[in-house]
Coordinates of C-alpha atoms in Angstrom, one line a residue:
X29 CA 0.0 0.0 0.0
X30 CA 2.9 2.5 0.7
X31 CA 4.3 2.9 -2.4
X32 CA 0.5 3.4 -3.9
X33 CA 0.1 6.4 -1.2
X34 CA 3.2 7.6 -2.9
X35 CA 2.5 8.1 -6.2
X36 CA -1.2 9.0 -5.1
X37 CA 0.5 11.6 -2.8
X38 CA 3.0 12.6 -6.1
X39 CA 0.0 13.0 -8.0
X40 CA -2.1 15.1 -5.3
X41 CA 1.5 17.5 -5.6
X42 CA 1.6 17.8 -9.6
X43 CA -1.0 20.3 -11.8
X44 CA -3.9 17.9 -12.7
X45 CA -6.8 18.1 -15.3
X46 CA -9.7 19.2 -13.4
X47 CA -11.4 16.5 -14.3
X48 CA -9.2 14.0 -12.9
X49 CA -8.5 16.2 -9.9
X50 CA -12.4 16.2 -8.8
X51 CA -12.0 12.5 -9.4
X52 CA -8.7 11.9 -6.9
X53 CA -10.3 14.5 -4.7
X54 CA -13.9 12.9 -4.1
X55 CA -11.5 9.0 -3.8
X56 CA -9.6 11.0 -0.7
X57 CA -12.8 12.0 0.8
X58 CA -15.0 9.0 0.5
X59 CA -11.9 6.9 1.7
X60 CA -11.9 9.1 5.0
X61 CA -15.6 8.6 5.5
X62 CA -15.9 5.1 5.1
X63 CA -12.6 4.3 7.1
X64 CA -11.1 2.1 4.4
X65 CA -7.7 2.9 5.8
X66 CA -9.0 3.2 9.4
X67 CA -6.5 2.2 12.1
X68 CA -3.3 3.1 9.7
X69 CA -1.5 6.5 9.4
X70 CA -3.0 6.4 5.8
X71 CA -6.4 6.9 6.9
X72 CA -5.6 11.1 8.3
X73 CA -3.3 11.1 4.6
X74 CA -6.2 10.7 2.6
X75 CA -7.7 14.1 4.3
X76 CA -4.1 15.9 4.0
X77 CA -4.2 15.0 0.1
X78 CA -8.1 16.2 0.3
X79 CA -6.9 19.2 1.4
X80 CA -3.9 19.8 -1.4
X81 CA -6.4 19.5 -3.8
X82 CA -9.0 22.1 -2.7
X83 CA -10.5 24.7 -5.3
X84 CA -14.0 25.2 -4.2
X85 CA -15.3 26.7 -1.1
X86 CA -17.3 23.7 -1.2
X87 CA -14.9 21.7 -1.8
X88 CA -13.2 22.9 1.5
X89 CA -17.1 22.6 3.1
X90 CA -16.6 19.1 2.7
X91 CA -13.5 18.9 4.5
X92 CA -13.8 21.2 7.7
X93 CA -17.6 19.1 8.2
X94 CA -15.5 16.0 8.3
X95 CA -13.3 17.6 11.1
X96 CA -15.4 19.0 12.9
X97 CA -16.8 15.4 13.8
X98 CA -13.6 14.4 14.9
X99 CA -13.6 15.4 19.2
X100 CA -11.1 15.6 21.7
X101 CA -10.8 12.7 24.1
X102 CA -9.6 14.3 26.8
X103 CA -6.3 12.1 26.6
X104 CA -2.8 13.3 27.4
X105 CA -2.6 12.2 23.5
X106 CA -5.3 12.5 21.2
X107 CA -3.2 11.2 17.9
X108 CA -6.9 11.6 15.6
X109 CA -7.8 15.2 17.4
X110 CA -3.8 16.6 16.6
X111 CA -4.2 15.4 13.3
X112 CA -7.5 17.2 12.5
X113 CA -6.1 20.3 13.8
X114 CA -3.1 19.9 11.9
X115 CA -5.1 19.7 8.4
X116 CA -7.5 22.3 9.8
X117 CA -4.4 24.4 10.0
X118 CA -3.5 23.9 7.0
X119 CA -6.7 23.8 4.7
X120 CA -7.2 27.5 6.3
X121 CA -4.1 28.4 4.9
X122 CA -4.7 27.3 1.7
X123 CA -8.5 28.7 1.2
X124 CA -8.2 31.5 3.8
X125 CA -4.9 33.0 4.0
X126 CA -2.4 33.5 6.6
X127 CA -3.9 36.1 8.9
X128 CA -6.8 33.4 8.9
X129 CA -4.6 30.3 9.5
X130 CA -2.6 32.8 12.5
X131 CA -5.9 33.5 14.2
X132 CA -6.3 29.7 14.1
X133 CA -3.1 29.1 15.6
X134 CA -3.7 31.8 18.2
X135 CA -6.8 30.0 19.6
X136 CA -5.4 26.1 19.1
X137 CA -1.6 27.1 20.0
X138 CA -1.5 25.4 23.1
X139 CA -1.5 22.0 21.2
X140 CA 1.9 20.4 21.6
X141 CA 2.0 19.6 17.6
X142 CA 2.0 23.4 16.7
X143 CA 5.6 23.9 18.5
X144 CA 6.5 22.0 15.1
X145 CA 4.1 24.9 13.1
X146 CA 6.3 27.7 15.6
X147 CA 9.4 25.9 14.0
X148 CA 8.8 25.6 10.8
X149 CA 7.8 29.4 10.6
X150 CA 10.9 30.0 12.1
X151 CA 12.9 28.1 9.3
X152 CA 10.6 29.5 6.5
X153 CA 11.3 32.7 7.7
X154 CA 15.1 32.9 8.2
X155 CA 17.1 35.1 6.5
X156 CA 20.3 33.4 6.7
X157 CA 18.5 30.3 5.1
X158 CA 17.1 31.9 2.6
X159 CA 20.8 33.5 1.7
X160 CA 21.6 30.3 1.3
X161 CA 19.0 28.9 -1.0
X162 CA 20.1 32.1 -2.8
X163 CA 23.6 30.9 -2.5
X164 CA 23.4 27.2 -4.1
X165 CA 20.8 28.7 -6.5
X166 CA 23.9 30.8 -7.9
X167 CA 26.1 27.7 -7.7
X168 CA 23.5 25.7 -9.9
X169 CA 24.0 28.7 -12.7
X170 CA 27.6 28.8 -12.6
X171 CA 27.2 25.0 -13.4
X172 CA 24.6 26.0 -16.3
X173 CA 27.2 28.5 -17.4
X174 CA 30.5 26.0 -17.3
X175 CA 28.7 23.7 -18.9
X176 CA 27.4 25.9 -21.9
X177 CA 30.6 26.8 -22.4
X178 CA 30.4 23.9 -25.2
X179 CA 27.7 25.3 -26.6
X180 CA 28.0 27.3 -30.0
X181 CA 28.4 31.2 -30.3
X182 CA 26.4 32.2 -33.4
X183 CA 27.3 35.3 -34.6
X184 CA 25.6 37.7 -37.7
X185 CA 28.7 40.3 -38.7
X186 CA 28.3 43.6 -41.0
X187 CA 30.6 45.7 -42.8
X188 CA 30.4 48.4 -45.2
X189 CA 34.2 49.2 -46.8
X190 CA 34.9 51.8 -48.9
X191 CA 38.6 51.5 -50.8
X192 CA 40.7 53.9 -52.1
X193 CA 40.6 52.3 -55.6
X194 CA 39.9 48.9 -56.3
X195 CA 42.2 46.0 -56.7
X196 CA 42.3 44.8 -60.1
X197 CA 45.3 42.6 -62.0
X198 CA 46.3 44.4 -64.8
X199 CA 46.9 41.9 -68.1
X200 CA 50.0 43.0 -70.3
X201 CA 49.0 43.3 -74.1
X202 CA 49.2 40.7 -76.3
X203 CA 50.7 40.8 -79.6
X204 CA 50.0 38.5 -82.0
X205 CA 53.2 37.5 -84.9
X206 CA 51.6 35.8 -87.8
X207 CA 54.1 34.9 -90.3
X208 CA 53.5 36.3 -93.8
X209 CA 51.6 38.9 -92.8
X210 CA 51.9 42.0 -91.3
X211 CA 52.5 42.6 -87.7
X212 CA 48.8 43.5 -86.0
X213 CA 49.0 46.1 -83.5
X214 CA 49.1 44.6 -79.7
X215 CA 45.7 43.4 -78.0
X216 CA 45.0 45.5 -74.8
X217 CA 42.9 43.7 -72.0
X218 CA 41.3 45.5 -69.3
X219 CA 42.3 44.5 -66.1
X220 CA 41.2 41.8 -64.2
X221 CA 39.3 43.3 -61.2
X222 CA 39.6 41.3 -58.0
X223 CA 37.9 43.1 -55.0
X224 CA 35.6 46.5 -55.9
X225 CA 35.7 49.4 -54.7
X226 CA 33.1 49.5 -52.5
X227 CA 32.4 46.2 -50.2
X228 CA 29.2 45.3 -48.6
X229 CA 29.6 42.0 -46.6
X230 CA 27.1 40.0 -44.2
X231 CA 27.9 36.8 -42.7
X232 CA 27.2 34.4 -39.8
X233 CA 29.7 33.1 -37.7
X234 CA 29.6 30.2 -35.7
X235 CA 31.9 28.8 -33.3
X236 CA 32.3 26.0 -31.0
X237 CA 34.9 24.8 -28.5
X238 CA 35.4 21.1 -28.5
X239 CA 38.4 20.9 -25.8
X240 CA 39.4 23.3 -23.2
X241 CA 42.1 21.4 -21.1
X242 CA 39.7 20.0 -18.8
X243 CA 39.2 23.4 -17.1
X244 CA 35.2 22.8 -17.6
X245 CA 35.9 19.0 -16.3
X246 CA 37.1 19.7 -12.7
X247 CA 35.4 23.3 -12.8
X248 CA 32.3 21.4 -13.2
X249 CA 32.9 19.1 -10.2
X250 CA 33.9 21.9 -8.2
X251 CA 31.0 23.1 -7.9
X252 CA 29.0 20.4 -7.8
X253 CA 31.0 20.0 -4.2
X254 CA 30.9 23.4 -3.5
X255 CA 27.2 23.2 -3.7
X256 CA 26.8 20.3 -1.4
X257 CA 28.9 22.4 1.0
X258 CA 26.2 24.8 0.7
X259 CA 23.8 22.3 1.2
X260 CA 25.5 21.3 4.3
X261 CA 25.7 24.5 5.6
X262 CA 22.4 24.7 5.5
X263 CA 21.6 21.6 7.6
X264 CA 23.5 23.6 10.5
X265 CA 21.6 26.5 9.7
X266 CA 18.5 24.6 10.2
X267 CA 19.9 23.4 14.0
X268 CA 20.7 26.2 14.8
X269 CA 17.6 28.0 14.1
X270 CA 15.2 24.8 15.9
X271 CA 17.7 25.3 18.9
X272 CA 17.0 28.9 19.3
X273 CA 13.5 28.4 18.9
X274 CA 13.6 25.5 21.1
X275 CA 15.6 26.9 23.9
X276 CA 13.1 30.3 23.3
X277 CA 10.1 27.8 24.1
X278 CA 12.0 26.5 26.8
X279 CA 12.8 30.2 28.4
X280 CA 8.6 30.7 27.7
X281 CA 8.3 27.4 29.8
X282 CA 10.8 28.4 32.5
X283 CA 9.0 31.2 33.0
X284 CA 5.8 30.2 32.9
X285 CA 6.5 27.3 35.4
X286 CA 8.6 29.8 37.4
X287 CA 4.5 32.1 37.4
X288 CA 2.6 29.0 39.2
X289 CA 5.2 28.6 42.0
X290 CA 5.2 32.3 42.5
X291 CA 1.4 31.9 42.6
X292 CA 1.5 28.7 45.0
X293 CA 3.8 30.9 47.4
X294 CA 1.0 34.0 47.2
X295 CA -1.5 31.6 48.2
X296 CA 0.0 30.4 50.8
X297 CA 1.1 34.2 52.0
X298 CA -2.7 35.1 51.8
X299 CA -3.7 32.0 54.0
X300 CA -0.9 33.1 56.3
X301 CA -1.9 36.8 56.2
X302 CA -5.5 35.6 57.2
X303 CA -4.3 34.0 60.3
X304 CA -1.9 36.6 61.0
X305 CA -4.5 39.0 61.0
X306 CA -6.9 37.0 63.2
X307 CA -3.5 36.5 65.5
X308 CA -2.6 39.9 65.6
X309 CA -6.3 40.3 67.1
X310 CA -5.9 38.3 69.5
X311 CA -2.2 40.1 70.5
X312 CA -0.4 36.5 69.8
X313 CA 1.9 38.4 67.4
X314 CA 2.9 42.4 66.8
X315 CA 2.3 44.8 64.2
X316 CA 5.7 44.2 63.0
X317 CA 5.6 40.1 62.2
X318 CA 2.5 41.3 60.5
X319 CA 4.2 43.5 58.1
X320 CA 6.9 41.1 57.6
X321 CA 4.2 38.8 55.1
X322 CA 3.6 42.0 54.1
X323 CA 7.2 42.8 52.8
X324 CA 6.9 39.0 51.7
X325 CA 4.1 39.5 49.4
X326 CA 5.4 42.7 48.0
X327 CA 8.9 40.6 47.1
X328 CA 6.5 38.2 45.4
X329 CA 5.0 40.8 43.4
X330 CA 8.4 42.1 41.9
X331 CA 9.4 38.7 41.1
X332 CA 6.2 37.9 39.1
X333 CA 6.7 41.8 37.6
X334 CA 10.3 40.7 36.4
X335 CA 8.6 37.3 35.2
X336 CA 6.1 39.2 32.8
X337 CA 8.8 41.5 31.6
X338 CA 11.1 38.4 30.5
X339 CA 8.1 37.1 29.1
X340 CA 7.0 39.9 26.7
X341 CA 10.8 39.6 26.0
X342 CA 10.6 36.0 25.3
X343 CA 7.6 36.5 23.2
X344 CA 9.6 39.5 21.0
X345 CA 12.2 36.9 20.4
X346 CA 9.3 34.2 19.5
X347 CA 8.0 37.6 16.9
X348 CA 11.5 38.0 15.8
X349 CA 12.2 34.6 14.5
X350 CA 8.7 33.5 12.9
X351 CA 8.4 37.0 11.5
X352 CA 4.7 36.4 13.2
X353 CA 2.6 38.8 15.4
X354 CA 3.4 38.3 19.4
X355 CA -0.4 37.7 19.8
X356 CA 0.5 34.3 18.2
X357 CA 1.8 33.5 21.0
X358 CA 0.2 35.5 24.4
X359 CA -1.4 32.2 24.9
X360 CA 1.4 29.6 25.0
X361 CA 2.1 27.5 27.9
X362 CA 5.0 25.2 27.4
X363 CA 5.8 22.9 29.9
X364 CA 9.6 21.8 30.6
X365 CA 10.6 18.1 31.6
X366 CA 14.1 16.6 31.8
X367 CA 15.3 15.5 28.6
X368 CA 16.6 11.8 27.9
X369 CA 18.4 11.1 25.0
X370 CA 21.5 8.9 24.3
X371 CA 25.1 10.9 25.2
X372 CA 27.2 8.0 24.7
X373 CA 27.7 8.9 20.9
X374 CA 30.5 10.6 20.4
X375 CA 30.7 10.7 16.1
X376 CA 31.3 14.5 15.4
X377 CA 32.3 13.4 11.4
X378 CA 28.5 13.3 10.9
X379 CA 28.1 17.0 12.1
X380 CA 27.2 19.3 8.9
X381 CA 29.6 21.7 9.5
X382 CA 32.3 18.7 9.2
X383 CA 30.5 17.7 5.6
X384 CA 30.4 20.9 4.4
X385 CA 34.1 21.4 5.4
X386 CA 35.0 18.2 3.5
X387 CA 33.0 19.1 0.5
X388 CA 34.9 22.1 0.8
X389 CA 38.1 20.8 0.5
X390 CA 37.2 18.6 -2.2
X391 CA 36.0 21.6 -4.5
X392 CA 39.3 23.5 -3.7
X393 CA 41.4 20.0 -5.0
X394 CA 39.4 20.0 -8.1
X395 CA 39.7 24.1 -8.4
X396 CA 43.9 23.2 -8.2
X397 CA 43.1 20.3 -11.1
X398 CA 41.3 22.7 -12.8
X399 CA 44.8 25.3 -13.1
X400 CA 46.5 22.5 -15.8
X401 CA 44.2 23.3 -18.4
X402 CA 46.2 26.4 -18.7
X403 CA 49.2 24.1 -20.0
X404 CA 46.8 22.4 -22.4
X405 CA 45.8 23.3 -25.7
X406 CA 42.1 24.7 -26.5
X407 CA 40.4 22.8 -30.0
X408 CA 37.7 24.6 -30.9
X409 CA 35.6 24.3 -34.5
X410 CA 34.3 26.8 -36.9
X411 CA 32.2 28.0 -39.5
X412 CA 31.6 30.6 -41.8
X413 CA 28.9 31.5 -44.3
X414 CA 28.5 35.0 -46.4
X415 CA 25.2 35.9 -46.6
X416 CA 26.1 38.6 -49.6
X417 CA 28.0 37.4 -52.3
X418 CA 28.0 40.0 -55.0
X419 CA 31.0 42.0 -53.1
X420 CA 33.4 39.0 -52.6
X421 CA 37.0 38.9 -53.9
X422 CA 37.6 36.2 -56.1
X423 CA 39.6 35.0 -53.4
X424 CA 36.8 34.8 -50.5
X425 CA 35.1 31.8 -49.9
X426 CA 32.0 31.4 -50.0
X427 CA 31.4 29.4 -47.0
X428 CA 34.1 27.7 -45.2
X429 CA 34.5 25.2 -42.1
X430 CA 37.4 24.0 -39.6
X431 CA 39.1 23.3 -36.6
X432 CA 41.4 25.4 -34.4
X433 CA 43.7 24.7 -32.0
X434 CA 45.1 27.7 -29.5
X435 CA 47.9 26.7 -27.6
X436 CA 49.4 29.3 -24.6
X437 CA 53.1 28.2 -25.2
X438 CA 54.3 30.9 -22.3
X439 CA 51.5 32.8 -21.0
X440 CA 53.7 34.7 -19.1
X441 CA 53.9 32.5 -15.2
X442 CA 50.0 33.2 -15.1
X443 CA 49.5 29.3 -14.8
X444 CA 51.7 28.8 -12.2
X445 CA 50.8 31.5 -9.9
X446 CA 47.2 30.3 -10.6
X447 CA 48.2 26.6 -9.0
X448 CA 50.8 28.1 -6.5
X449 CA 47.6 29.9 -5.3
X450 CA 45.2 27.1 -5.7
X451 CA 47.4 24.7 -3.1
X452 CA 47.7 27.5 -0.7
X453 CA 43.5 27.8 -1.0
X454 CA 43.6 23.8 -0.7
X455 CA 46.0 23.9 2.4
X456 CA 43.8 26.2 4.3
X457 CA 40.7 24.4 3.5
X458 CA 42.3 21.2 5.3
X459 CA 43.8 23.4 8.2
X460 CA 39.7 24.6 8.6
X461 CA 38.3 21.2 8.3
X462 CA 41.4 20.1 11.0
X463 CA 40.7 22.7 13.5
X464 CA 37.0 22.2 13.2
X465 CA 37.6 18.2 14.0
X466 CA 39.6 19.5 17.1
X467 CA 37.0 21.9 18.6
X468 CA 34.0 20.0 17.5
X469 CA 35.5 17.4 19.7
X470 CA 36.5 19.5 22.1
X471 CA 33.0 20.9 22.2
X472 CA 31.3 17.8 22.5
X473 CA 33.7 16.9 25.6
X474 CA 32.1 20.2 26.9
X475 CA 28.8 19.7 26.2
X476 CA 29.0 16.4 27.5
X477 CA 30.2 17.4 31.0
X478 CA 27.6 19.9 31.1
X479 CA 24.8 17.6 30.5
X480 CA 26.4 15.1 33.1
X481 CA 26.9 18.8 35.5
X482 CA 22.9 19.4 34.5
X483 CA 22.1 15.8 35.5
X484 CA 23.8 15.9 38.9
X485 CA 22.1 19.8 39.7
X486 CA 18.3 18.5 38.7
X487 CA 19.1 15.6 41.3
X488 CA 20.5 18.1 43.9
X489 CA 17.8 20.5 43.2
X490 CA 14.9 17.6 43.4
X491 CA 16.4 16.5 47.0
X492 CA 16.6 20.0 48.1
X493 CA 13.3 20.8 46.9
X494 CA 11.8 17.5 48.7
X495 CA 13.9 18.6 51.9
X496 CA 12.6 22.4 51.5
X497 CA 9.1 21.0 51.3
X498 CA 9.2 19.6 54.7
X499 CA 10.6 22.3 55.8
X500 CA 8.1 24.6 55.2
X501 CA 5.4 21.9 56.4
X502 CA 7.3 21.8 59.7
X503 CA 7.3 26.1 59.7
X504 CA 3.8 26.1 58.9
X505 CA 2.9 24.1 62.0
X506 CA 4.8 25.5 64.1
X507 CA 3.5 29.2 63.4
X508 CA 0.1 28.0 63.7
X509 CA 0.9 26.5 67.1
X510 CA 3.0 29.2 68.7
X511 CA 6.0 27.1 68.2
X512 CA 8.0 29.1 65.5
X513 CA 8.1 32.7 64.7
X514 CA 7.2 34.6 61.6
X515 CA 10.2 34.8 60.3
X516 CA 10.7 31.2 60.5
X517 CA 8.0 30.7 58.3
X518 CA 8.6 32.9 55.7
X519 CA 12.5 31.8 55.9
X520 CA 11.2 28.4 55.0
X521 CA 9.1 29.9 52.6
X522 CA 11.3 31.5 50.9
X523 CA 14.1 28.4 50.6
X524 CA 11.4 26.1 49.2
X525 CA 10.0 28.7 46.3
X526 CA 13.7 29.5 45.6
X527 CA 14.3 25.2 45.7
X528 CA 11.2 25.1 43.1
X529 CA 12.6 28.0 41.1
X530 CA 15.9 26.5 40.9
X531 CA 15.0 22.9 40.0
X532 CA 13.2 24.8 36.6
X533 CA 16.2 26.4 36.0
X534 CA 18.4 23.0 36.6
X535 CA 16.0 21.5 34.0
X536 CA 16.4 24.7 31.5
X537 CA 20.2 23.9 31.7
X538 CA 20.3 20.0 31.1
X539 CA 17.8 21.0 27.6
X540 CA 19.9 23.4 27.0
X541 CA 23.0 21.3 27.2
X542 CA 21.3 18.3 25.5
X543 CA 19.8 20.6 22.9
X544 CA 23.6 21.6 21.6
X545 CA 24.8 18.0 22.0

């Protein structure tokens, strides 16, 4: 069945006759409804390739009905809900346009699947990526260009040429000696006129080179690697640009996380504030220990100020990478768990940057291969045809045809400065892929120890958030039984929000860490 739901999925992608698109596009639907693919990742394709192949508002009708009776669950993951939302998504994109599809987004964005659609936005909408699509599509017409360099150069030439007199031959006379008779008087021939006066000429030209040293050859190939360093380059690109989104999520997550304990803490201050109202009463406790919870509060009020400032901050970084409006994302609430993923593998030749750095050097070999054509001899054919004939000489062909040969005997060193110059290019492409094999490794060392660092802080940061926990049950029971003081309890109060806030930010690190691994 798979490689049927590829070429159906081709087909869905290519322009179609409307005739047979109606035809694939009524197959996707009834398909969907009557589950013949139920139970199989092909059964949610069938919509996606519905939705490619939308024209009609009715068309799209058909489509958003179907959705709308898929429901959530409820579940932690609703695999058939996600997938509706995705090809909602994207069938308002299509029909309704962008600011449609955004508006979408904004009130379905706190669906894990559309940190993917935050992602992709970012990668459709960075620059440096688009440089570089710029980049290899330049590289693919310098390799249109070498290669046409075997194609013929037509030419149509003029000229209009007035001489000073025209070239003629002149014939002596000729006297003819008949014996008997008298001698005749001499026979005077005009002369023979070979080129006129006055010379019109139009003719095309062509011209073709047949052998240029093999400077095409390995130009040609350099490029070709030159463009798959490009293409490399932009797989490392692309990292980079999910990482910063990523760890951008992560900071929105931090912070957000970072809001509820603040918001635990201020409920527990305002229960405590109750009692210590009631207390102070009762003249169990002073004015003073009443304005320390106070103070407390109004400490827990600037933290949650400096939370919303990082997070319209955060959100302006979110704007700056999609290119999308911040009210995209007002409504996000990441969450951040510890991530677990496989550190043992320490292959750094597979990193892009390494590939591109190899593809590198091999286009700077073929480049210094490239420098012998200047010690080889150029063959190139040719062909002439006069388009006006009346003004030829009687020595000008016609028409003529042949092959040339241009050979650059002493061309003055140029050739050997060219390769001198082309081996120190090749020696400093190996010295950058050398010294990128040596950090990369070194960097991975780091980045390892940091993730092992992160690892032991989230466990030191769990314990002392456990032991901070009890501490502040203890506090609170002892306040409340005359046992402990105020400032006891807000002490422990403030070690276990400040053991909450630090086991987010232990987690933050160890994504962080594992994100650049």
């Amino acid at each position: 069945i798979d490689p049927a739901i590829e070429v159906l999925d081709s087909i869905t992608n290519s322009p179609l006759p409307e005739e047979l698109r109606l035809e694939v596009f009524q197959y996707c639907i009834t398909a969907f409804s009557k589950g013949i693919f139920n139970g199989w990742d092909w059964h949610f394709t069938m919509l996606h390739m519905a939705g490619k192949l939308v024209k009609e508002a009715d068309e799209a009708k058909q489509i958003h009905t179907i959705l709308d009776t898929i429901k959530p669950t409820g579940k932690s993951w609703d695999w058939d809900f996600r997938n509706a939302q995705q090809i909602r998504a994207e069938l308002i994109r299509k029909t309704e346009g962008e600011a449609k599809a955004t508006q979408y987004l904004e009130q379905n964005i706190t669906n894990t699947d559309f940190r993917k659609e935050v992602i992709e936005m970012t990668l459709a909408h960075s620059y440096a990526i688009q440089n570089n699509n710029i980049e290899s599509e330049k590289v693919t017409r310098d390799k249109q260009k070498a290669y046409q360099t075997f194609l013929p150069h037509v030419s149509v030439n003029s000229s209009y040429t007035h001489l000073n007199d025209a070239i003629s031959m002149s014939v002596p006379p000729i006297t003819l000696v008949i014996p008997g008779l008298p001698t005749l008087p001499p026979i005077i021939l005009d002369p023979i006129v070979l080129q006129k006066q006055d010379i019109l000429k139009t003719d095309v030209t062509a011209q073709m080179v047949l052998f240029t040293g093999l400077k095409v050859t390995y130009g040609t190939k350099a490029l070709e690697h030159q463009q798959r360093a490009i293409g490399e380059m932009k797989q490392q690109l692309v990292s980079v640009a999910i990482n910063e989104t990523l760890q951008t999520y992560d900071r929105l997550a931090v912070i957000d996380q970072s809001d509820k304990v603040l918001d635990e803490s201020a409920r527990r201050l305002e229960k405590e504030a109750q009692f210590a109202k009631k207390a102070l009463n009762q003249g169990l406790i002073t004015p003073y220990d009443e304005s320390k919870i106070e103070i407390a509060r109004q400490e827990l009020e600037a933290k949650r100020i400096e939370l919303q400032t990082a997070r319209n901050m955060t959100i302006s970084k979110l704007t700056q990478l999609t290119g999308k409006p911040g009210s995209l994302f007002q409504s996000l609430a990441p969450t951040i768990e510890k991530w677990v993923t496989d550190t043992l593998n320490t292959d750094f030749t597979e990193n892009p940057q390494i590939r591109a750095l190899n593809e590198v050097l091999s286009a700077t070999s073929y480049k210094r291969k490239s420098t012998i054509s200047g010690y080889l001899p150029t063959v190139y054919a040719f062909g002439k045809k006069e388009l006006i004939t009346e003004d030829l000489s009687a020595l000008d062909p016609e028409w003529a045809v042949g092959i040339g040969l241009k050979w650059s005997v002493f061309d003055g060193l140029q050739t050997y400065r060219d390769q001198q110059k082309a081996r120190l290019d090749e020696t400093m492409a190996r010295n950058n892929l050398d010294a990128a094999e040596e950090l990369l490794q070194l960097n991975m060392e780091k980045t390892r120890q940091d993730i092992e660092l992160a690892d032991q802080l989230i466990n030191l940061a769990n314990r002392k958030r456990i032991t901070a926990a009890k501490g502040l049950q203890i506090a609170q029971k002892q306040y409340e039984t005359g046992l402990g003081s105020i400032t006891e309890r807000l002490s422990a109060e403030t070690d276990y929000q400040t053991a909450e806030l630090e086991l987010i930010q232990a987690i933050y690190r160890q994504r962080t860490a594992m994100a650049a691994f």
